[in-house]
Amino acid sequence: MTARRDPRWSPVPWSSAEQAGDETRTEHHAWTIGRVHTGDQLSLTAADLAVRTLGPATVPSPLDGSLLDPRDSVHYVAETDRVLLDDTLDMAVLRGLPTGELPAFEPGGPRSRLFFHPPRTRVGVVTCGGLCPGLNNVIRGLVLEACGHYGVASVIGFRNGYRGLTRAGAADAVELTPATVRGLNDQGGTVLGTSRGGQDPAEMVDTLVARGIDVLFVIGGDGTLRGGQEIADEAARRGLPIAVVGIPKTIDNDIPWIDASFGFQTAFGRAAESIRAAHTEARSTPNGVGLIKLMGRHSGFIAAYASLASEDVDVVLVPEVPIDLDGLLLHLGRVLDRQGHAVVVVAEGTGQELFAGQPRERDASGNLRLGDIGALLRDRITAEARACGRDISLRYVDPGYAIRSVPANPFDSVYCARLAQAAVHAAMAGRTATVVGRWHGRFVHLPIALATASRNQVDPQGDLWLSVLEATGQPVGG
């Protein structure tokens, strides 16, 4: 029996920004996975989920006999077990494979045997890309786990993103110890600094060799992870046993095949507070309109979750659903007639098709700069109200940078600590070109190539968007 394609899992169209060539995916030699949308899960095979290792693990772990417990349970997956990719019976059946051949992730967690000898292992840490709640928590967690439980020789923090791995930037590297990271979990931002844009992989590997680094932890989004893949590939090309392990960071929650990226819950919680404030302003004046622009270049998760959390939103606009501008304005008029005020939440990447033909620059990461959908909606809503003879009071709020710079909330603090522990376990066991994350509640290892081959997006046919439509009462077409 062969697996049949289920039409329910056909990929939905990519957003207009991607069709315009934004963030072109980079190939990584033999470790590249073809571009796959997260709705096309049936196209993935067991081989796509296999992670790279540097070699046999022969060194006894200092955790063996204390923290290690070989028993399987509902709450623990042994290192010899696997975490299934598919979580529904229908999808598993459609593959037409024996149970043991179903695609599955390698579970995260400590191993009884290591690739690296801890007292001789030197560790590097780098943070890249935009700020996100929880960066300092991850740094602290990596240091405490590597030093406290494994007893590695040293942990070096490379400053200002991948610039810190250049010959010039490496001079600013700092040693990280349990004492120096004390209290970091209460601070927003990143103590190591960050930057955007790539660097020469060969030069970065030269720096790792010169510093004697055996393990490099890269904390960042898909661009950062692609950079980590290039470092791992360059090290492999030279035959160097350097482990590169990624901790996925994206405030937009757009990295696929993980339940959520760290900092996301903090971000949408803070965004919900901004929505509530805008709602208070809107309902306090006749024909008040609150317009809130939130982060979300290609994925509208912050807008969707924050709106559901606030319960005060009349319209949610996300990049995955094209805007019917005339229909939106008509609906807003009806809302104002009915209740005397309205609240609109829009993700920053929404409606980029409305800017077609306008010149657009790229940022340091190579991303096309977005057209300002918030300003466009503000002007169009105001103009439509004036044309209809309606006197509105519009408040436009853009809390983006304030949201991403705050400390992690308690949930994300716990998640960051556990991700850091999982990353150290993976690296010490010799995993490389690997990302740690959680899939259906289990910590797992997945190849960087898989994590960067597609993007997690709000499914317009999924239950999350259905919940948004139910909560707001907005027209189905956006």
Coordinates of C-alpha atoms in Angstrom, one line a residue, residues 24-285:
T24 CA 14.9 33.5 -0.4
R25 CA 15.7 30.1 1.1
T26 CA 19.3 29.2 1.0
E27 CA 20.4 25.7 0.0
H28 CA 22.7 23.8 2.3
H29 CA 24.5 21.2 0.2
A30 CA 23.3 17.6 0.9
W31 CA 21.4 18.8 3.9
T32 CA 18.8 20.9 2.1
I33 CA 15.2 20.0 2.3
G34 CA 12.9 21.2 -0.5
R35 CA 10.5 24.0 0.4
V36 CA 7.6 22.5 2.2
H37 CA 4.6 24.4 3.6
T38 CA 3.6 23.4 7.1
G39 CA 0.2 22.2 5.7
D40 CA 2.0 19.7 3.5
Q41 CA 3.0 17.4 6.3
L42 CA 2.5 14.2 4.4
S43 CA 5.4 15.1 2.1
L44 CA 7.9 14.7 4.9
T45 CA 9.7 11.4 5.4
A46 CA 11.7 9.8 8.2
A47 CA 14.9 10.9 6.4
D48 CA 13.8 14.5 6.5
L49 CA 13.7 14.3 10.3
A50 CA 17.0 12.7 10.9
V51 CA 19.6 14.8 12.7
R52 CA 23.4 14.9 12.1
T53 CA 25.9 13.6 14.6
L54 CA 29.6 14.2 14.8
G55 CA 30.4 10.5 15.6
P56 CA 30.0 7.8 18.2
A57 CA 29.1 8.8 21.7
T58 CA 31.6 6.9 24.0
V59 CA 32.2 9.3 26.9
P60 CA 30.2 8.5 30.1
S61 CA 27.9 11.3 31.1
P62 CA 28.4 13.0 34.5
L63 CA 24.5 13.0 34.7
D64 CA 24.4 9.1 34.4
G65 CA 23.2 7.6 37.7
S66 CA 21.8 10.9 39.0
L67 CA 19.5 12.8 36.6
L68 CA 19.2 10.1 34.0
D69 CA 16.3 7.6 34.4
P70 CA 15.9 5.0 31.6
R71 CA 12.2 4.4 32.3
D72 CA 9.6 5.4 29.7
S73 CA 6.5 7.2 31.1
V74 CA 3.7 9.5 30.0
H75 CA 6.0 12.4 30.9
Y76 CA 9.3 11.2 29.6
V77 CA 10.6 9.8 26.3
A78 CA 13.7 7.6 26.5
E79 CA 16.5 8.4 24.1
T80 CA 15.9 5.1 22.2
D81 CA 12.3 6.0 21.6
R82 CA 10.9 8.5 19.0
V83 CA 8.2 11.3 18.9
L84 CA 5.8 10.8 16.0
L85 CA 5.4 13.7 13.5
D86 CA 1.8 12.9 12.9
D87 CA -0.7 13.4 15.7
T88 CA -3.9 12.1 14.0
L89 CA -4.9 8.6 13.1
D90 CA -6.0 9.7 9.6
M91 CA -2.6 11.1 8.7
A92 CA -0.7 8.0 10.0
V93 CA -3.0 5.7 8.0
L94 CA -2.6 7.8 4.8
R95 CA 1.1 7.1 4.8
G96 CA 0.5 3.4 4.4
L97 CA 3.7 2.6 6.4
P98 CA 4.4 0.1 9.2
T99 CA 4.4 1.8 12.6
G100 CA 8.1 1.6 13.0
E101 CA 8.7 3.4 9.7
L102 CA 6.5 6.4 10.4
P103 CA 8.3 9.8 10.4
A104 CA 9.4 10.7 13.9
F105 CA 11.7 13.1 15.8
E106 CA 14.6 12.1 18.0
P107 CA 13.6 13.0 21.5
G108 CA 15.5 15.6 23.5
G109 CA 17.0 15.1 26.9
P110 CA 20.2 13.9 28.5
R111 CA 22.2 10.9 27.1
S112 CA 24.0 8.3 29.0
R113 CA 27.0 8.6 26.6
L114 CA 28.5 11.8 25.2
F115 CA 30.6 12.7 22.2
F116 CA 32.5 15.4 24.0
H117 CA 34.6 15.0 27.2
P118 CA 33.1 17.8 29.4
P119 CA 36.3 19.0 31.2
R120 CA 38.0 19.5 27.8
T121 CA 35.0 21.1 26.1
R122 CA 34.8 24.9 25.3
V123 CA 31.4 26.3 24.5
G124 CA 30.4 29.4 22.5
V125 CA 27.1 31.3 22.6
V126 CA 25.8 33.9 20.1
T127 CA 22.5 35.8 19.8
C128 CA 21.4 37.2 16.5
G129 CA 18.5 39.1 14.9
G130 CA 15.8 41.2 16.5
L131 CA 15.1 41.3 20.2
C132 CA 12.7 38.9 21.8
P133 CA 11.6 38.2 25.4
G134 CA 13.7 35.4 26.9
L135 CA 17.1 35.9 25.2
N136 CA 18.9 36.4 28.5
N137 CA 17.0 33.5 30.0
V138 CA 18.3 31.2 27.4
I139 CA 21.9 32.5 27.8
R140 CA 21.7 32.0 31.5
G141 CA 20.2 28.5 31.1
L142 CA 23.0 27.4 28.7
V143 CA 25.7 28.6 31.1
L144 CA 24.1 27.0 34.2
E145 CA 23.6 23.7 32.5
A146 CA 26.9 23.5 30.7
C147 CA 28.9 24.6 33.7
G148 CA 26.8 23.3 36.6
H149 CA 25.8 19.9 35.4
Y150 CA 28.4 19.0 32.7
G151 CA 31.4 20.9 34.1
V152 CA 32.7 22.2 30.7
A153 CA 36.0 24.0 30.6
S154 CA 34.5 27.4 29.7
V155 CA 31.6 29.3 28.0
I156 CA 32.4 32.2 25.8
G157 CA 29.9 34.8 24.7
F158 CA 30.4 36.3 21.3
R159 CA 29.0 39.8 21.1
N160 CA 26.8 41.5 18.6
G161 CA 25.5 38.5 16.6
Y162 CA 27.6 36.8 13.9
R163 CA 29.8 39.9 13.8
G164 CA 31.3 38.6 17.0
L165 CA 32.6 35.6 15.1
T166 CA 34.6 37.7 12.7
R167 CA 38.3 38.3 13.3
A168 CA 37.6 41.9 14.4
G169 CA 34.5 41.1 16.4
A170 CA 36.0 38.2 18.3
A171 CA 38.2 40.6 20.3
D172 CA 35.0 41.6 22.2
A173 CA 34.1 38.1 23.3
V174 CA 33.4 37.7 27.0
E175 CA 33.6 34.7 29.4
L176 CA 30.3 33.6 30.8
T177 CA 30.1 32.0 34.2
P178 CA 27.3 31.2 36.6
A179 CA 28.3 34.3 38.6
T180 CA 28.2 36.6 35.5
V181 CA 24.7 35.4 34.4
R182 CA 23.1 35.7 37.8
G183 CA 19.9 37.8 37.6
L184 CA 19.9 37.8 33.8
N185 CA 16.5 36.2 33.7
D186 CA 14.9 39.4 35.1
Q187 CA 16.3 41.5 32.2
G188 CA 14.9 42.1 28.7
G189 CA 17.1 42.2 25.6
T190 CA 20.4 40.3 25.3
V191 CA 23.5 40.8 27.4
L192 CA 25.6 39.7 24.4
G193 CA 24.1 42.3 22.0
T194 CA 22.8 41.4 18.6
S195 CA 23.0 42.3 14.9
R196 CA 21.5 41.4 11.6
G197 CA 23.1 40.2 8.4
G198 CA 25.4 37.3 7.6
Q199 CA 29.1 36.9 7.8
D200 CA 31.6 34.6 5.9
P201 CA 31.2 31.1 7.3
A202 CA 34.8 30.3 6.6
E203 CA 35.9 33.3 8.7
M204 CA 33.5 32.4 11.5
V205 CA 34.8 28.8 11.6
D206 CA 38.4 30.2 11.7
T207 CA 37.4 32.2 14.8
L208 CA 35.9 29.1 16.4
V209 CA 39.1 27.1 15.7
A210 CA 41.3 30.0 17.0
R211 CA 39.3 30.1 20.2
G212 CA 39.2 26.3 20.6
I213 CA 35.4 26.2 20.5
D214 CA 33.9 22.7 20.4
V215 CA 30.2 23.7 20.7
L216 CA 28.4 26.7 19.4
F217 CA 24.9 27.6 20.4
V218 CA 23.1 30.0 18.1
I219 CA 20.0 31.8 19.4
G220 CA 17.9 33.3 16.7
G221 CA 15.3 33.0 13.9
D222 CA 15.4 31.4 10.5
G223 CA 18.1 33.7 9.2
T224 CA 20.3 32.9 12.2
L225 CA 19.6 29.2 11.9
R226 CA 20.6 29.2 8.3
G227 CA 23.8 30.9 9.3
G228 CA 24.3 28.2 11.9
Q229 CA 23.8 25.6 9.2
E230 CA 26.5 27.2 7.0
I231 CA 28.9 27.2 10.0
A232 CA 28.1 23.5 10.6
D233 CA 28.6 22.7 6.9
E234 CA 31.9 24.6 6.7
A235 CA 33.2 22.7 9.8
A236 CA 32.1 19.4 8.3
R237 CA 33.8 20.3 5.1
R238 CA 37.1 20.7 7.0
G239 CA 36.5 17.6 9.1
L240 CA 36.3 19.6 12.3
P241 CA 34.2 18.1 15.2
I242 CA 32.3 21.3 16.0
A243 CA 28.7 21.0 17.2
V244 CA 26.3 23.7 16.2
V245 CA 22.9 23.7 17.9
G246 CA 20.2 26.2 17.5
I247 CA 17.6 27.6 20.0
P248 CA 14.8 28.9 17.8
K249 CA 13.9 32.6 18.6
T250 CA 11.2 34.4 16.7
I251 CA 8.6 36.7 18.2
D252 CA 6.4 36.0 15.2
N253 CA 6.2 32.2 16.1
D254 CA 6.9 31.4 12.5
I255 CA 9.4 28.6 12.8
P256 CA 7.7 25.4 11.7
W257 CA 7.6 21.9 13.3
I258 CA 7.8 23.2 16.9
D259 CA 4.9 24.0 19.2
A260 CA 6.0 27.6 19.8
S261 CA 9.1 29.7 19.9
F262 CA 10.2 31.2 23.2
G263 CA 9.1 34.7 24.0
F264 CA 5.9 34.4 21.9
Q265 CA 3.6 34.0 24.9
T266 CA 5.1 37.1 26.6
A267 CA 4.8 39.0 23.3
F268 CA 1.1 38.4 22.7
G269 CA 0.3 38.9 26.4
R270 CA 1.9 42.4 26.2
A271 CA 0.2 43.0 22.9
A272 CA -3.2 42.2 24.5
E273 CA -2.5 44.9 27.1
S274 CA -2.0 47.4 24.2
I275 CA -5.3 46.3 22.7
R276 CA -7.2 46.8 25.9
A277 CA -5.8 50.3 26.2
A278 CA -6.8 51.1 22.7
H279 CA -10.3 49.7 23.3
T280 CA -10.6 51.9 26.4
E281 CA -9.7 54.9 24.3
A282 CA -12.1 53.9 21.5
R283 CA -15.2 53.3 23.7
S284 CA -14.6 56.5 25.7
T285 CA -15.4 58.8 22.7

